[in-house]
Short mmCIF file of C-alpha atoms in Angstrom, two decimals:
data_model
loop_
_atom_site.label_atom_id
_atom_site.label_comp_id
_atom_site.label_asym_id
_atom_site.label_seq_id
_atom_site.Cartn_x
_atom_site.Cartn_y
_atom_site.Cartn_z
CA MET I 1 -9.38 58.31 -181.18
CA CYS I 2 -9.19 59.05 -184.88
CA LYS I 3 -10.20 62.63 -185.59
CA SER I 4 -13.34 62.93 -187.68
CA ARG I 5 -13.91 65.62 -190.24
CA PRO I 6 -16.04 68.14 -189.18
CA ASP I 7 -32.38 62.09 -196.98
CA ASP I 8 -33.50 63.85 -199.17
CA VAL I 9 -35.30 61.00 -200.97
CA ASN I 10 -34.74 61.62 -204.66
CA ALA I 11 -37.96 60.50 -206.20
CA THR I 12 -36.97 60.56 -209.98
CA THR I 13 -37.55 59.07 -213.28
CA PRO I 14 -34.58 57.13 -214.70
CA ASP I 15 -33.42 60.13 -216.61
CA GLY I 16 -33.20 62.12 -213.33
CA ALA I 17 -36.26 64.27 -213.88
CA ALA I 18 -38.01 64.97 -210.57
CA LEU I 19 -41.37 63.44 -210.05
CA ALA I 20 -44.13 65.31 -208.49
CA ALA I 21 -43.89 64.39 -204.77
CA PRO I 22 -45.04 65.61 -201.34
CA GLU I 23 -43.04 68.53 -199.99
CA GLY I 24 -39.95 67.28 -198.30
CA LEU I 25 -39.18 64.40 -200.73
CA GLY I 26 -37.24 66.35 -203.29
CA GLY I 27 -35.31 68.96 -201.47
CA SER I 28 -33.94 70.13 -198.08
CA LYS I 29 -37.22 71.13 -196.58
CA PRO I 30 -38.63 69.20 -193.58
CA VAL I 31 -40.77 66.20 -194.44
CA VAL I 32 -44.49 67.02 -194.47
CA ASP I 33 -46.85 64.16 -194.76
CA ARG I 34 -49.45 65.37 -197.29
CA GLY I 35 -51.53 62.34 -196.28
CA ALA I 36 -52.29 63.97 -192.91
CA LEU I 37 -55.73 64.96 -194.08
CA GLN I 38 -56.35 61.73 -195.88
CA PRO I 39 -57.47 58.35 -194.53
CA ARG I 40 -54.74 56.35 -193.05
CA LEU I 41 -53.46 53.31 -194.84
CA ARG I 42 -53.18 49.66 -194.01
CA ILE I 43 -49.76 48.66 -195.28
CA ALA I 44 -48.18 45.17 -195.47
CA LEU I 45 -44.45 44.75 -195.67
CA ILE I 46 -43.57 41.40 -197.20
CA GLY I 47 -40.57 39.67 -198.76
CA THR I 48 -37.96 39.92 -195.89
CA ASP I 49 -36.64 37.51 -193.33
CA GLY I 50 -38.52 39.62 -190.70
CA LEU I 51 -37.58 41.26 -187.40
CA PRO I 52 -35.50 41.49 -185.38
CA ALA I 53 -33.03 41.92 -188.25
CA ARG I 54 -30.73 39.01 -188.70
CA TYR I 55 -29.92 38.94 -192.34
CA GLY I 56 -29.23 42.02 -194.48
CA GLY I 57 -30.20 45.43 -195.86
CA PHE I 58 -33.88 44.67 -196.53
CA GLU I 59 -34.39 43.72 -192.88
CA THR I 60 -32.62 46.83 -191.65
CA CYS I 61 -34.83 48.84 -193.99
CA VAL I 62 -37.99 47.33 -192.67
CA ALA I 63 -36.88 47.73 -189.07
CA GLN I 64 -36.54 51.43 -189.59
CA LEU I 65 -39.47 51.94 -192.04
CA ALA I 66 -42.27 50.01 -190.20
CA PRO I 67 -42.29 51.93 -186.98
CA ARG I 68 -42.08 55.30 -188.82
CA LEU I 69 -45.04 54.35 -191.00
CA ALA I 70 -46.94 53.37 -187.87
CA ALA I 71 -45.99 56.65 -186.21
CA LEU I 72 -47.57 58.47 -189.17
CA GLY I 73 -50.82 56.76 -188.27
CA HIS I 74 -50.89 53.92 -190.66
CA GLN I 75 -51.62 50.32 -189.73
CA VAL I 76 -48.53 48.29 -190.52
CA GLU I 77 -48.13 44.52 -190.78
CA VAL I 78 -44.59 43.02 -191.09
CA PHE I 79 -44.12 39.49 -192.25
CA GLY I 80 -41.16 37.40 -191.19
CA SER I 81 -39.88 33.85 -190.90
CA SER I 82 -40.11 31.86 -187.71
CA ARG I 83 -37.52 29.31 -188.95
CA GLY I 84 -34.48 29.29 -186.61
CA ARG I 85 -35.60 32.54 -184.97
CA SER I 86 -34.80 32.84 -181.34
CA ALA I 87 -36.57 36.14 -180.76
CA ARG I 88 -39.57 37.95 -182.20
CA ALA I 89 -40.19 41.66 -182.50
CA ALA I 90 -42.76 43.15 -180.18
CA ASP I 91 -45.96 44.62 -181.66
CA GLY I 92 -46.77 48.17 -180.97
CA PRO I 93 -49.35 50.83 -181.70
CA GLY I 94 -50.26 50.45 -185.40
CA LEU I 95 -47.55 47.84 -185.78
CA ARG I 96 -48.06 44.09 -186.03
CA HIS I 97 -45.54 41.31 -186.82
CA ARG I 98 -46.58 38.02 -188.35
CA TYR I 99 -44.33 34.97 -188.65
CA LEU I 100 -44.60 32.13 -191.16
CA PRO I 101 -43.01 28.63 -190.64
CA LEU I 102 -41.10 28.83 -194.00
CA ARG I 103 -37.59 29.94 -194.79
CA ALA I 104 -37.41 33.47 -196.31
CA ASN I 105 -34.33 32.92 -198.46
CA GLY I 106 -33.22 30.69 -201.26
CA ALA I 107 -35.71 28.76 -203.27
CA ALA I 108 -38.07 28.80 -200.30
CA SER I 109 -38.46 32.58 -200.75
CA VAL I 110 -40.87 32.01 -203.69
CA PRO I 111 -43.62 30.21 -201.71
CA TYR I 112 -42.83 32.35 -198.65
CA ASP I 113 -43.47 35.60 -200.54
CA LEU I 114 -46.63 34.27 -202.19
CA LEU I 115 -48.09 33.02 -198.88
CA SER I 116 -47.31 36.39 -197.22
CA PHE I 117 -49.18 38.17 -199.98
CA LEU I 118 -52.15 35.81 -199.81
CA LEU I 119 -52.43 36.28 -196.07
CA SER I 120 -52.14 40.08 -196.24
CA TYR I 121 -53.75 41.58 -199.36
CA ARG I 122 -57.46 41.30 -198.27
CA ARG I 123 -56.80 43.53 -195.19
CA SER I 124 -54.40 45.91 -196.80
CA ASP I 125 -54.64 49.13 -198.91
CA ALA I 126 -51.05 48.66 -200.10
CA ILE I 127 -48.52 45.81 -200.19
CA VAL I 128 -44.80 46.67 -200.25
CA VAL I 129 -42.91 43.71 -201.68
CA MET I 130 -39.22 43.70 -200.91
CA GLY I 131 -37.49 41.83 -203.78
CA VAL I 132 -38.71 39.96 -206.80
CA SER I 133 -38.57 36.27 -205.67
CA ALA I 134 -42.32 35.89 -206.12
CA GLY I 135 -42.36 37.88 -209.37
CA VAL I 136 -43.54 34.89 -211.35
CA PHE I 137 -46.80 35.21 -209.43
CA MET I 138 -47.09 38.99 -209.84
CA PRO I 139 -49.75 38.79 -212.58
CA LEU I 140 -51.88 36.79 -210.21
CA MET I 141 -51.06 39.09 -207.32
CA ARG I 142 -51.97 42.14 -209.46
CA TRP I 143 -55.29 40.53 -210.38
CA LEU I 144 -56.13 39.60 -206.74
CA ALA I 145 -55.05 43.03 -205.42
CA GLY I 146 -57.80 44.80 -207.37
CA PRO I 147 -57.67 48.49 -206.23
CA ARG I 148 -54.92 47.80 -203.74
CA ARG I 149 -51.49 49.16 -204.57
CA ILE I 150 -48.51 46.83 -205.01
CA VAL I 151 -45.13 48.56 -204.57
CA VAL I 152 -42.06 46.44 -205.47
CA ASN I 153 -38.50 47.28 -204.41
CA VAL I 154 -36.33 45.47 -206.90
CA ASP I 155 -33.26 45.51 -204.63
CA GLY I 156 -30.05 45.02 -206.52
CA LEU I 157 -31.60 43.02 -209.45
CA GLU I 158 -30.58 39.72 -207.97
CA ALA I 159 -30.27 37.78 -211.27
CA ARG I 160 -27.04 39.83 -211.95
CA ARG I 161 -25.15 38.43 -209.00
CA SER I 162 -22.38 36.05 -209.83
CA LYS I 163 -23.54 33.37 -207.57
CA TRP I 164 -26.54 32.57 -209.84
CA ARG I 165 -26.04 30.35 -212.93
CA GLY I 166 -28.21 28.38 -215.33
CA LEU I 167 -31.77 27.70 -214.28
CA PRO I 168 -31.80 29.68 -211.05
CA ARG I 169 -30.60 32.83 -212.95
CA ALA I 170 -33.17 32.26 -215.71
CA PHE I 171 -35.91 31.99 -213.04
CA LEU I 172 -34.72 35.10 -211.34
CA ARG I 173 -34.68 37.04 -214.61
CA LEU I 174 -38.28 35.91 -215.30
CA SER I 175 -39.34 36.83 -211.81
CA GLU I 176 -37.68 40.23 -212.17
CA ARG I 177 -39.34 40.92 -215.53
CA LEU I 178 -42.81 39.98 -214.33
CA ALA I 179 -42.47 41.81 -211.07
CA ILE I 180 -41.38 45.06 -212.79
CA ARG I 181 -43.97 44.70 -215.47
CA HIS I 182 -47.05 44.08 -213.27
CA ALA I 183 -46.35 46.05 -209.99
CA HIS I 184 -48.23 49.33 -209.70
CA HIS I 185 -45.08 51.06 -208.66
CA VAL I 186 -41.31 50.05 -208.85
CA VAL I 187 -38.72 51.31 -206.36
CA SER I 188 -35.02 51.40 -207.13
CA ASP I 189 -32.64 52.12 -204.29
CA ASN I 190 -30.07 53.73 -206.55
CA GLN I 191 -30.15 55.74 -209.78
CA GLY I 192 -27.89 53.13 -211.36
CA ILE I 193 -30.61 50.46 -210.74
CA ALA I 194 -33.25 52.82 -212.07
CA ASP I 195 -31.25 53.21 -215.25
CA ILE I 196 -31.01 49.54 -215.78
CA VAL I 197 -34.73 49.01 -215.17
CA SER I 198 -35.42 51.73 -217.73
CA ARG I 199 -33.10 50.38 -220.41
CA THR I 200 -33.95 46.74 -219.83
CA TYR I 201 -37.76 46.96 -219.23
CA GLY I 202 -38.77 50.43 -220.42
CA ARG I 203 -40.22 51.07 -217.02
CA SER I 204 -39.76 54.21 -214.84
CA SER I 205 -39.02 53.59 -211.18
CA THR I 206 -38.92 55.84 -208.15
CA VAL I 207 -35.44 56.18 -206.51
CA ILE I 208 -35.68 55.69 -202.77
CA PRO I 209 -32.37 54.75 -201.09
CA TYR I 210 -31.90 53.33 -197.56
CA GLY I 211 -31.30 55.55 -194.51
CA ASN I 212 -28.41 55.88 -192.09
CA ASP I 213 -29.64 58.20 -189.30
CA HIS I 214 -30.27 55.14 -187.13
CA VAL I 215 -26.63 54.38 -186.57
CA LEU I 216 -25.28 54.80 -183.08
CA HIS I 217 -22.72 57.39 -182.04
CA LEU I 218 -20.48 56.48 -179.14
CA GLU I 219 -18.24 58.52 -176.87
CA PRO I 220 -14.51 58.04 -177.69
CA THR I 221 -13.94 56.28 -174.45
CA GLN I 222 -16.77 53.79 -175.27
CA VAL I 223 -15.32 53.18 -178.69
CA GLN I 224 -11.81 52.56 -177.26
CA GLY I 225 -13.19 50.26 -174.58
CA ILE I 226 -15.25 48.12 -176.99
CA LEU I 227 -12.39 47.87 -179.51
CA GLN I 228 -9.82 46.88 -176.89
CA HIS I 229 -11.85 44.43 -174.88
CA ARG I 230 -14.03 42.94 -177.52
CA PHE I 231 -11.75 42.88 -180.55
CA GLY I 232 -8.26 43.49 -179.33
CA LEU I 233 -7.97 46.62 -181.47
CA GLU I 234 -6.77 50.24 -181.05
CA PRO I 235 -8.56 53.20 -182.61
CA CYS I 236 -7.09 54.19 -185.99
CA SER I 237 -5.00 51.02 -186.24
CA TYR I 238 -7.03 49.08 -188.85
CA LEU I 239 -8.89 49.05 -192.13
CA LEU I 240 -12.50 47.94 -192.04
CA THR I 241 -15.10 46.25 -194.31
CA VAL I 242 -18.66 45.11 -193.40
CA ALA I 243 -20.23 43.06 -196.03
CA ARG I 244 -21.64 39.69 -197.12
CA ILE I 245 -18.81 37.37 -198.10
CA GLU I 246 -19.79 37.01 -201.79
CA PRO I 247 -17.48 37.09 -204.86
CA GLU I 248 -18.93 40.31 -206.31
CA ASN I 249 -18.10 42.12 -203.07
CA GLN I 250 -14.28 41.80 -203.80
CA ILE I 251 -13.51 40.57 -200.26
CA ALA I 252 -10.65 38.20 -201.44
CA GLU I 253 -9.26 40.97 -203.67
CA MET I 254 -9.32 43.58 -200.96
CA MET I 255 -7.53 41.15 -198.54
CA GLU I 256 -4.83 40.57 -201.13
CA ALA I 257 -4.35 44.30 -201.74
CA ALA I 258 -4.30 45.12 -197.92
CA LEU I 259 -1.50 42.61 -197.46
CA ALA I 260 0.41 43.77 -200.51
CA ALA I 261 0.19 47.40 -199.25
CA GLY I 262 1.64 46.38 -195.85
CA SER I 263 -1.56 47.49 -193.99
CA GLU I 264 -1.19 46.89 -190.29
CA ARG I 265 -4.62 45.17 -189.84
CA TYR I 266 -7.64 44.58 -192.02
CA VAL I 267 -10.80 43.74 -190.19
CA VAL I 268 -13.70 42.21 -192.22
CA VAL I 269 -17.15 41.64 -190.69
CA GLY I 270 -19.39 39.21 -192.63
CA ASN I 271 -21.05 35.87 -192.90
CA PHE I 272 -17.86 33.80 -193.14
CA SER I 273 -19.26 30.68 -191.66
CA THR I 274 -22.19 30.39 -194.04
CA THR I 275 -20.62 30.94 -197.45
CA THR I 276 -18.19 28.83 -199.48
CA LEU I 277 -16.05 31.87 -200.17
CA GLY I 278 -16.07 32.80 -196.46
CA GLN I 279 -14.92 29.33 -195.35
CA LEU I 280 -12.17 29.38 -197.94
CA LEU I 281 -10.90 32.77 -196.77
CA LEU I 282 -11.03 31.60 -193.07
CA GLN I 283 -8.78 28.68 -194.05
CA ARG I 284 -6.47 30.76 -196.18
CA TYR I 285 -5.82 33.45 -193.59
CA HIS I 286 -6.13 31.62 -190.28
CA ASN I 287 -2.49 32.14 -189.52
CA GLU I 288 -2.23 35.69 -190.90
CA PRO I 289 -2.39 38.20 -187.97
CA ARG I 290 -2.98 41.12 -190.27
CA ILE I 291 -6.39 39.72 -191.43
CA GLN I 292 -9.06 39.61 -188.80
CA CYS I 293 -12.29 37.95 -189.78
CA ILE I 294 -15.40 38.52 -187.57
CA ASP I 295 -18.41 36.37 -188.30
CA SER I 296 -21.86 37.98 -188.75
CA LEU I 297 -22.33 40.82 -186.35
CA PHE I 298 -25.57 42.65 -185.77
CA GLU I 299 -24.86 44.36 -182.37
CA PRO I 300 -25.28 48.11 -182.91
CA GLN I 301 -22.79 49.12 -180.29
CA ALA I 302 -20.04 46.81 -181.53
CA LEU I 303 -20.60 47.91 -185.15
CA ALA I 304 -20.58 51.53 -184.15
CA ALA I 305 -17.25 51.10 -182.36
CA LEU I 306 -15.68 49.27 -185.31
CA ARG I 307 -16.87 51.99 -187.75
CA ALA I 308 -15.91 54.98 -185.61
CA GLY I 309 -12.53 53.53 -184.81
CA CYS I 310 -11.23 52.45 -188.27
CA ARG I 311 -8.49 54.35 -190.11
CA LEU I 312 -10.11 53.77 -193.47
CA TYR I 313 -13.21 51.89 -194.82
CA LEU I 314 -12.96 49.63 -197.86
CA HIS I 315 -16.11 48.93 -199.86
CA GLY I 316 -15.87 46.33 -202.59
CA HIS I 317 -19.54 45.86 -203.68
CA SER I 318 -19.75 45.83 -207.49
CA VAL I 319 -23.50 45.11 -207.78
CA GLY I 320 -26.62 45.69 -205.72
CA GLY I 321 -27.44 49.42 -205.99
CA THR I 322 -27.22 51.32 -202.74
CA ASN I 323 -25.51 49.04 -200.20
CA PRO I 324 -26.60 49.79 -196.58
CA SER I 325 -23.18 48.93 -195.32
CA LEU I 326 -21.72 51.95 -197.25
CA ILE I 327 -24.19 54.59 -196.35
CA GLU I 328 -24.08 53.50 -192.69
CA MET I 329 -20.40 54.44 -192.78
CA LEU I 330 -21.04 58.09 -193.82
CA PRO I 331 -22.13 59.52 -190.42
CA TYR I 332 -18.75 58.47 -188.90
CA GLY I 333 -16.68 60.75 -191.14
CA ARG I 334 -14.07 58.18 -192.05
CA PRO I 335 -12.17 58.03 -195.31
CA ILE I 336 -13.82 55.66 -197.82
CA LEU I 337 -12.21 53.75 -200.73
CA ALA I 338 -14.94 52.07 -202.88
CA PHE I 339 -14.90 49.86 -205.91
CA ASP I 340 -15.38 52.04 -208.94
CA CYS I 341 -18.87 51.28 -210.25
CA VAL I 342 -21.85 53.46 -211.14
CA PHE I 343 -23.77 52.24 -208.06
CA ASN I 344 -21.12 53.36 -205.55
CA ARG I 345 -20.53 56.67 -207.33
CA HIS I 346 -24.25 57.43 -207.11
CA THR I 347 -24.37 56.44 -203.47
CA LEU I 348 -21.43 58.67 -202.53
CA GLY I 349 -22.38 61.46 -204.87
CA GLY I 350 -18.90 61.05 -206.47
CA ARG I 351 -17.23 61.71 -203.18
CA GLY I 352 -14.66 59.31 -201.54
CA GLY I 353 -11.86 57.42 -203.24
CA TYR I 354 -12.27 54.63 -205.83
CA PHE I 355 -10.31 51.63 -207.07
CA ALA I 356 -10.76 49.17 -209.92
CA THR I 357 -8.06 46.52 -209.45
CA VAL I 358 -6.03 44.84 -206.74
CA SER I 359 -2.86 46.71 -207.79
CA GLU I 360 -4.69 50.02 -207.94
CA LEU I 361 -6.13 49.48 -204.43
CA ALA I 362 -2.68 48.43 -203.02
CA GLU I 363 -1.07 51.60 -204.45
CA ARG I 364 -3.83 53.83 -202.92
CA LEU I 365 -3.35 52.17 -199.56
CA ARG I 366 0.45 52.79 -199.75
CA GLN I 367 -0.24 56.56 -200.51
CA PRO I 368 -3.52 57.44 -198.88
CA ASP I 369 -5.29 60.72 -199.31
CA ALA I 370 -7.60 60.67 -196.31
CA PRO I 371 -9.01 64.21 -196.61
CA ALA I 372 -10.00 63.71 -200.28
CA TRP I 373 -11.54 60.36 -199.44
CA THR I 374 -13.67 61.54 -196.56
CA PRO I 375 -17.30 62.56 -197.45
CA ASP I 376 -18.49 65.28 -195.10
CA PRO I 377 -20.83 63.64 -192.63
CA GLN I 378 -22.89 66.87 -192.33
CA GLY I 379 -22.93 67.51 -196.01
CA GLU I 380 -25.78 67.22 -198.60
CA LEU I 381 -25.57 63.43 -198.51
CA SER I 382 -26.77 63.40 -194.88
CA ASP I 383 -30.18 64.73 -196.07
CA ARG I 384 -30.57 62.06 -198.66
CA TYR I 385 -30.43 59.18 -196.20
CA GLN I 386 -33.02 60.25 -193.61
CA TRP I 387 -35.51 57.52 -192.65
CA ALA I 388 -38.30 60.03 -192.01
CA ARG I 389 -38.05 61.23 -195.62
CA ILE I 390 -37.96 57.58 -196.81
CA ALA I 391 -41.10 56.73 -194.92
CA ALA I 392 -42.78 59.72 -196.46
CA ALA I 393 -41.75 58.54 -199.93
CA TYR I 394 -43.25 55.05 -199.41
CA THR I 395 -46.42 56.49 -198.06
CA TRP I 396 -46.71 58.70 -201.16
CA LEU I 397 -46.30 55.64 -203.47
CA CYS I 398 -48.83 53.68 -201.37
CA ARG I 399 -51.37 56.44 -202.02
CA ARG I 400 -50.43 57.42 -205.46
CA GLU I 401 -52.52 56.36 -208.42
CA ARG I 402 -51.03 53.40 -210.24
CA SER I 403 -48.41 54.23 -212.79
CA ILE I 404 -49.36 51.50 -215.33
#
């Protein structure tokens, strides 16, 4: 096996000033739910594809957040799509899942999010909206909500992604503006996103990242067995990326750099079969043994083995705030080379290594500096990405008096 080097939720204004928050949200002290002596909340989580997670970071967030909110004594309802879903999540004490016969992504996400709100707001004290797809309806939603809190997580400000052009981008920008303007509280998952929200819309937001203490840790023998029998890999023999196969995630560029640097094997896990770029890359490298493409993989054990066994992790995301795939690498203590942008530097606290071009990445891969690029898995970053603290932060916002 490769040797590994031996969440605090930062609730801040965009200029970095700490907001008044319950104990445990702004430092290293244990989380204390100040709501323990207050009436419990009825919280609806809407705007995601639903559970079990089969899509992306929002779904992973809700999968971890919902049961923790329920464990704090709140009544939690999670909305999801039944379209193409082979399994549904089980309800539990204080936790209910509700599925709608609409797609949750693409253009269908607009009516999907609106219907989710209409079906939930009357029996909720707070509605947490993941994303801004239904932002065009946010003035109506705000009016209907009355005294109920609406908390909007703006994700990575979707309109800035390169895949959107023309009318779709204009619609997303309008939705973004209305969602940020009319929500009671805005959540940014990264200080870089909060800065954009402040500059563009003059609105403060609370910085709450995603967590990573849910990832699995396997014994070295388990890692080696899964790598060999499932993927034909040996520990420490490959580079790794886990990402959506989108242009702004630099997948093609990182493949080019890995080959130019003479890397032995580059393993990329992502939705190759469902994107134009993914299909192009599959065709381009189908005869290249040094590039190994693994289509969408959500199995925790397999992902844990791939992450624990890689020699180095490449992260090419250039937009999107705090990317779950990056913070989920931190507990494994592997060297990380990330695309040099403000979001990744905030996520890693300036730790890790960085690259800006194909040639720069290739040169770094030829002359790696693994100790300098390895964030300490037990360091201060480990506190920031704790799900219990994140659940406490959302509870605080759901109780807090409206900020506008």
